[in-house]
Short mmCIF file of C-alpha atoms in Angstrom, two decimals:
data_model
loop_
_atom_site.label_atom_id
_atom_site.label_comp_id
_atom_site.label_asym_id
_atom_site.label_seq_id
_atom_site.Cartn_x
_atom_site.Cartn_y
_atom_site.Cartn_z
CA MET A 1 -12.59 -26.02 -25.46
CA SER A 2 -14.65 -25.07 -22.50
CA MET A 3 -15.18 -25.47 -19.07
CA LYS A 4 -17.35 -27.76 -19.07
CA ASN A 5 -15.37 -30.38 -21.36
CA ILE A 6 -11.83 -29.97 -20.42
CA ASP A 7 -9.83 -33.48 -20.38
CA TYR A 8 -7.91 -33.73 -16.63
CA VAL A 9 -7.51 -37.65 -17.69
CA GLY A 10 -5.03 -36.68 -20.07
CA LYS A 11 -3.34 -34.30 -17.68
CA PHE A 12 -2.69 -37.40 -14.82
CA LYS A 13 0.78 -38.56 -15.63
CA VAL A 14 2.31 -35.10 -15.53
CA ALA A 15 0.71 -33.25 -12.43
CA GLY A 16 1.15 -36.81 -11.13
CA LEU A 17 4.93 -36.62 -11.95
CA VAL A 18 5.22 -32.90 -10.45
CA SER A 19 2.71 -34.44 -6.69
CA LEU A 20 5.69 -37.26 -6.90
CA ALA A 21 8.84 -34.43 -7.24
CA LEU A 22 7.63 -31.90 -4.79
CA VAL A 23 6.28 -34.65 -2.27
CA VAL A 24 10.03 -36.42 -2.45
CA ALA A 25 12.04 -33.10 -2.51
CA THR A 26 9.08 -32.44 0.73
CA VAL A 27 10.87 -35.31 2.17
CA VAL A 28 14.83 -35.01 1.63
CA MET A 29 14.54 -30.83 3.00
CA PHE A 30 12.45 -32.75 6.37
CA PHE A 31 15.60 -34.88 6.90
CA THR A 32 18.23 -32.71 5.76
CA LYS A 33 16.68 -29.22 7.04
CA GLY A 34 13.68 -29.99 9.11
CA LEU A 35 11.25 -28.06 10.47
CA ASN A 36 11.47 -24.92 12.60
CA TYR A 37 9.65 -26.05 15.52
CA GLY A 38 7.98 -23.41 18.06
CA VAL A 39 7.81 -22.89 21.27
CA ASP A 40 5.00 -25.46 22.03
CA PHE A 41 7.47 -28.16 20.72
CA ARG A 42 10.37 -27.51 21.70
CA GLY A 43 11.04 -26.69 24.96
CA GLY A 44 11.06 -22.75 26.28
CA VAL A 45 9.19 -19.22 27.73
CA GLU A 46 6.66 -17.03 25.68
CA ILE A 47 5.92 -14.21 27.62
CA GLN A 48 2.92 -11.35 25.91
CA VAL A 49 3.67 -8.00 27.26
CA LYS A 50 1.83 -4.92 27.28
CA PHE A 51 3.68 -1.33 28.39
CA LYS A 52 1.86 1.67 28.79
CA GLN A 53 4.67 4.52 27.09
CA ALA A 54 5.28 3.94 23.45
CA ILE A 55 7.98 1.01 23.33
CA THR A 56 9.32 -0.18 19.22
CA LEU A 57 10.50 -3.03 18.78
CA GLY A 58 14.72 -2.31 18.30
CA ASP A 59 14.20 -0.54 20.85
CA LEU A 60 13.14 -3.59 23.25
CA ARG A 61 15.09 -5.99 20.93
CA ALA A 62 17.79 -3.66 22.39
CA VAL A 63 17.16 -4.02 25.82
CA LEU A 64 17.07 -7.77 25.66
CA ALA A 65 19.71 -8.06 23.87
CA ASP A 66 21.55 -5.82 26.13
CA ASN A 67 20.68 -7.84 29.42
CA LYS A 68 21.59 -11.73 27.70
CA VAL A 69 18.58 -12.99 26.86
CA ALA A 70 18.42 -15.73 25.43
CA MET A 71 15.43 -14.55 23.12
CA SER A 72 14.89 -16.84 19.48
CA GLN A 73 11.94 -14.48 17.94
CA LEU A 74 10.78 -10.72 19.36
CA GLN A 75 7.02 -9.88 17.16
CA SER A 76 4.91 -7.12 18.16
CA MET A 77 0.98 -7.82 18.45
CA GLY A 78 -2.15 -5.28 17.35
CA GLU A 79 -2.35 -2.18 15.84
CA ASP A 80 0.61 0.64 16.25
CA GLY A 81 0.18 2.69 19.34
CA GLN A 82 -0.34 -0.80 21.27
CA ASN A 83 2.85 -1.23 22.68
CA GLU A 84 2.20 -5.23 22.72
CA PHE A 85 4.94 -7.70 22.53
CA LEU A 86 4.95 -11.50 22.26
CA LEU A 87 8.46 -12.75 22.92
CA LYS A 88 9.62 -16.25 22.40
CA LEU A 89 11.90 -17.52 24.68
CA GLU A 90 14.13 -21.18 23.72
CA SER A 91 16.21 -23.20 25.91
CA ASP A 92 17.01 -26.44 25.63
CA LYS A 93 19.00 -26.38 29.39
CA GLY A 94 18.64 -24.46 32.97
CA ASP A 95 15.38 -23.36 35.16
CA LEU A 96 12.72 -22.17 32.11
CA ASN A 97 11.31 -20.06 35.29
CA ALA A 98 14.14 -18.13 35.98
CA ILE A 99 14.10 -16.85 31.93
CA SER A 100 10.93 -15.77 32.67
CA ALA A 101 12.19 -13.80 36.49
CA GLN A 102 14.69 -12.60 34.28
CA VAL A 103 12.54 -11.42 31.60
CA SER A 104 10.42 -9.21 33.95
CA SER A 105 13.29 -7.68 35.95
CA VAL A 106 15.10 -6.46 32.72
CA PHE A 107 11.88 -4.36 31.83
CA THR A 108 11.40 -3.64 36.21
CA GLN A 109 14.41 -2.62 36.20
CA LYS A 110 14.57 -1.08 32.86
CA TYR A 111 11.54 0.80 32.82
CA GLY A 112 9.84 0.34 36.49
CA ALA A 113 7.10 -1.68 37.71
CA ASP A 114 4.22 -0.18 37.22
CA SER A 115 5.17 0.58 32.97
CA PHE A 116 4.13 -2.91 31.77
CA GLU A 117 1.32 -5.76 32.65
CA ILE A 118 2.33 -9.30 31.55
CA LEU A 119 -0.51 -10.44 30.15
CA LYS A 120 0.09 -14.59 29.19
CA ASN A 121 3.75 -16.40 30.26
CA ASP A 122 3.29 -19.89 28.90
CA ILE A 123 6.98 -22.60 29.91
CA VAL A 124 7.16 -25.26 28.39
CA GLY A 125 10.18 -27.93 29.30
CA PRO A 126 11.89 -29.84 26.98
CA LYS A 127 10.08 -33.30 26.93
CA ALA A 128 6.62 -31.66 27.33
CA GLY A 129 7.38 -30.09 24.30
CA ALA A 130 9.20 -33.48 22.51
CA GLN A 131 5.65 -34.79 24.22
CA LEU A 132 3.17 -32.54 22.22
CA ARG A 133 5.24 -32.67 19.13
CA ILE A 134 4.24 -36.85 18.86
CA SER A 135 0.88 -36.12 19.92
CA ALA A 136 0.35 -33.16 17.43
CA PHE A 137 1.33 -35.91 14.26
CA LYS A 138 -0.58 -38.40 15.61
CA ALA A 139 -3.54 -35.86 15.75
CA LEU A 140 -3.50 -35.38 12.29
CA ALA A 141 -2.74 -39.55 11.73
CA TRP A 142 -6.16 -40.03 13.91
CA ALA A 143 -7.60 -37.18 12.15
CA ILE A 144 -7.05 -38.53 8.48
CA LEU A 145 -7.66 -42.50 9.32
CA ALA A 146 -10.79 -41.60 10.15
CA ILE A 147 -11.49 -39.68 7.45
CA MET A 148 -10.75 -43.17 5.45
CA VAL A 149 -13.15 -44.66 7.21
CA TYR A 150 -16.22 -42.62 6.77
CA LEU A 151 -15.51 -42.98 3.15
CA ALA A 152 -15.40 -46.85 3.30
CA LEU A 153 -18.93 -46.85 4.76
CA ARG A 154 -19.95 -43.48 3.04
CA PHE A 155 -19.16 -44.84 -0.11
CA ASP A 156 -16.97 -48.09 -1.12
CA TYR A 157 -13.82 -48.96 0.00
CA LYS A 158 -11.83 -48.42 -3.59
CA PHE A 159 -13.24 -44.13 -2.91
CA ALA A 160 -11.30 -44.46 0.22
CA PRO A 161 -6.70 -44.49 -1.23
CA GLY A 162 -7.14 -42.12 -3.47
CA ALA A 163 -8.80 -39.58 -0.41
CA ILE A 164 -7.02 -40.44 1.63
CA ALA A 165 -3.38 -40.64 -0.32
CA ALA A 166 -5.26 -36.99 -1.55
CA LEU A 167 -4.45 -35.66 2.02
CA ILE A 168 -1.23 -36.83 2.93
CA HIS A 169 -0.46 -35.95 -0.19
CA ASP A 170 -1.09 -32.47 1.10
CA VAL A 171 -0.22 -32.08 4.58
CA ILE A 172 3.41 -33.03 3.59
CA ILE A 173 3.86 -30.41 0.54
CA ILE A 174 2.25 -27.92 2.95
CA LEU A 175 4.73 -29.34 5.62
CA GLY A 176 7.55 -28.69 2.64
CA CYS A 177 6.53 -25.04 2.49
CA PHE A 178 7.34 -24.12 6.11
CA ILE A 179 10.72 -26.38 6.08
CA LEU A 180 11.91 -24.10 2.94
CA THR A 181 10.81 -20.70 4.02
CA GLN A 182 11.55 -21.42 7.42
CA LYS A 183 8.54 -20.37 9.46
CA GLU A 184 7.52 -21.65 12.62
CA PHE A 185 6.06 -24.74 13.06
CA SER A 186 3.79 -24.43 15.86
CA LEU A 187 0.02 -25.52 17.80
CA GLN A 188 -2.05 -23.45 15.71
CA ILE A 189 0.27 -24.48 12.34
CA VAL A 190 -1.66 -28.50 13.22
CA ALA A 191 -4.87 -26.85 13.85
CA ALA A 192 -4.38 -25.28 10.06
CA LEU A 193 -4.12 -28.93 8.67
CA LEU A 194 -6.76 -30.37 10.24
CA ALA A 195 -8.94 -27.70 9.08
CA ILE A 196 -7.50 -28.01 5.49
CA ILE A 197 -8.05 -32.13 5.89
CA GLY A 198 -11.81 -31.53 6.40
CA TYR A 199 -12.03 -28.84 3.50
CA SER A 200 -9.74 -30.91 1.10
CA VAL A 201 -12.37 -34.08 2.09
CA ASN A 202 -15.69 -32.20 1.78
CA ASP A 203 -14.21 -30.63 -2.02
CA THR A 204 -13.52 -35.89 -2.88
CA VAL A 205 -16.76 -35.92 -1.20
CA VAL A 206 -19.36 -34.00 -3.78
CA ILE A 207 -17.35 -35.09 -6.54
CA TYR A 208 -17.33 -38.64 -5.52
CA ASP A 209 -20.89 -37.99 -5.28
CA ARG A 210 -21.54 -37.29 -8.08
CA VAL A 211 -19.05 -40.24 -9.79
CA ARG A 212 -21.39 -42.48 -7.78
CA GLU A 213 -24.25 -41.00 -9.30
CA ILE A 214 -23.34 -41.36 -13.31
CA GLU A 215 -22.06 -44.07 -12.53
CA SER A 216 -25.46 -45.56 -11.04
CA SER A 217 -27.04 -44.09 -14.72
CA ASN A 218 -24.66 -45.18 -16.67
CA PRO A 219 -23.38 -48.52 -16.37
CA GLY A 220 -21.77 -49.05 -19.56
CA ILE A 221 -19.42 -45.98 -20.02
CA GLY A 222 -15.60 -46.19 -19.07
CA SER A 223 -14.11 -45.73 -15.48
CA PHE A 224 -12.35 -42.55 -17.20
CA GLU A 225 -14.67 -40.73 -19.62
CA ILE A 226 -17.00 -40.95 -15.62
CA MET A 227 -14.43 -38.89 -14.14
CA ASN A 228 -13.84 -36.75 -16.65
CA ARG A 229 -17.82 -35.98 -16.47
CA ALA A 230 -17.59 -35.81 -12.87
CA LEU A 231 -15.16 -33.41 -12.54
CA ASN A 232 -16.79 -31.36 -15.45
CA GLU A 233 -20.33 -30.95 -13.12
CA THR A 234 -18.45 -30.44 -10.52
CA MET A 235 -16.10 -27.68 -11.40
CA SER A 236 -18.24 -24.41 -10.90
CA ARG A 237 -19.29 -25.11 -7.71
CA THR A 238 -15.25 -25.87 -6.76
CA ILE A 239 -14.46 -23.18 -8.51
CA ILE A 240 -16.47 -20.81 -6.66
CA THR A 241 -16.24 -22.67 -3.54
CA SER A 242 -12.55 -22.86 -3.59
CA MET A 243 -12.29 -18.76 -4.56
CA THR A 244 -14.62 -17.59 -2.00
CA VAL A 245 -12.15 -19.42 1.01
CA LEU A 246 -8.94 -18.30 -0.62
CA PHE A 247 -10.35 -14.87 -0.70
CA VAL A 248 -10.43 -14.79 2.95
CA SER A 249 -7.61 -17.26 3.85
CA LEU A 250 -5.86 -14.16 1.93
CA VAL A 251 -6.91 -11.45 2.98
CA MET A 252 -6.24 -12.30 7.00
CA LEU A 253 -2.62 -13.52 5.77
CA PHE A 254 -1.42 -9.75 4.35
CA MET A 255 -3.93 -8.20 6.81
CA GLY A 256 -4.87 -9.66 9.52
CA GLY A 257 -1.41 -9.45 11.53
CA SER A 258 1.38 -11.00 12.65
CA VAL A 259 0.18 -13.73 15.46
CA ILE A 260 -2.62 -14.99 12.49
CA HIS A 261 0.00 -14.44 9.34
CA ASP A 262 1.22 -18.02 9.92
CA PHE A 263 -1.67 -20.07 10.11
CA PHE A 264 -3.48 -17.97 6.93
CA PHE A 265 -0.16 -18.78 5.00
CA ALA A 266 -1.11 -22.99 5.88
CA MET A 267 -4.75 -22.65 4.64
CA SER A 268 -4.25 -20.84 1.75
CA ILE A 269 -1.88 -23.32 0.38
CA GLY A 270 -3.92 -25.86 1.52
CA THR A 271 -6.76 -24.08 -0.15
CA VAL A 272 -5.15 -24.46 -3.06
CA LEU A 273 -3.85 -28.11 -3.13
CA GLY A 274 -6.94 -29.36 -1.74
CA VAL A 275 -8.35 -28.74 -4.74
CA TYR A 276 -5.42 -30.44 -6.80
CA SER A 277 -4.92 -33.06 -4.81
CA THR A 278 -8.63 -33.90 -5.51
CA ILE A 279 -8.73 -33.76 -9.64
CA PHE A 280 -4.98 -35.01 -9.71
CA VAL A 281 -4.40 -37.02 -7.29
CA ALA A 282 -7.70 -39.00 -5.62
CA ILE A 283 -9.42 -39.43 -8.77
CA PRO A 284 -6.91 -40.92 -10.66
CA LEU A 285 -5.75 -43.05 -7.73
CA THR A 286 -9.92 -44.48 -7.22
CA VAL A 287 -10.48 -45.37 -11.42
CA PHE A 288 -6.22 -47.46 -10.65
CA THR A 289 -8.08 -49.31 -7.76
CA GLU A 290 -11.06 -50.35 -9.17
CA ARG A 291 -9.39 -51.59 -11.95
CA PHE A 292 -6.53 -53.11 -9.97
CA ASN A 293 -8.85 -54.77 -8.21
CA LYS A 294 -11.51 -55.62 -11.15
CA LYS A 295 -7.46 -57.32 -12.82
CA ASN A 296 -7.26 -59.68 -9.62
CA ALA A 297 -11.37 -60.47 -9.36
#
């Protein structure tokens, strides 16, 4: 079978079952294991510090542990030798400003007041973190709703349900990957999800455009044949675009450093899911929506 004559329709049922299983598994994990929320959503202190002398990650972790600093995460930033670190301290109780001052005091006593510089000191209270968490999920919901309205106006309302289901499918499975790996879910991951939503719908719109062209020029052929032709005719464009994005994402994932690692982890998964969901979620649901409407009519 050539690359221009693949029967995507014949694989819809198997792919649908796989997608349904992944979505259900994610929902179960969300209520049993939950996301590992970052300081942005949980509340706490985030401090970025740069030392003038050479300090290892292990030494710094030992100093903080000896002084009973309740630390949730410590990571180095930049290249080796920059001596720049990011500390994340979670705290649901107590004065967060006092915790920040404690860290600064520990560094002053151990290394000297002139031996380090605080580059960033972000403090988020538990209530503010909870509000940010709600706002982040609202942003995702509004983005998906706006895309649904755009598709209904740009094409026809029959195209909207499939595209929206594909976007929700992608977001849910990416959340499942973060639950499974317990990677930190923060504001930058929300930004990655919004980027993935935009990228995924772009691929869907290209295929929908081709579907509409084939429908107008071949009014006598069936829905599944139209979808198969549209997918086959646009597949080379989809592969080239997706592989380009995926290549950049993987390079940044493995070579971009720890600060942007989780962002590009989400982007890499989302790039693959965007292609998969367009073919095996958006297109089949569009066909079923059209048939359902014709049956009711």
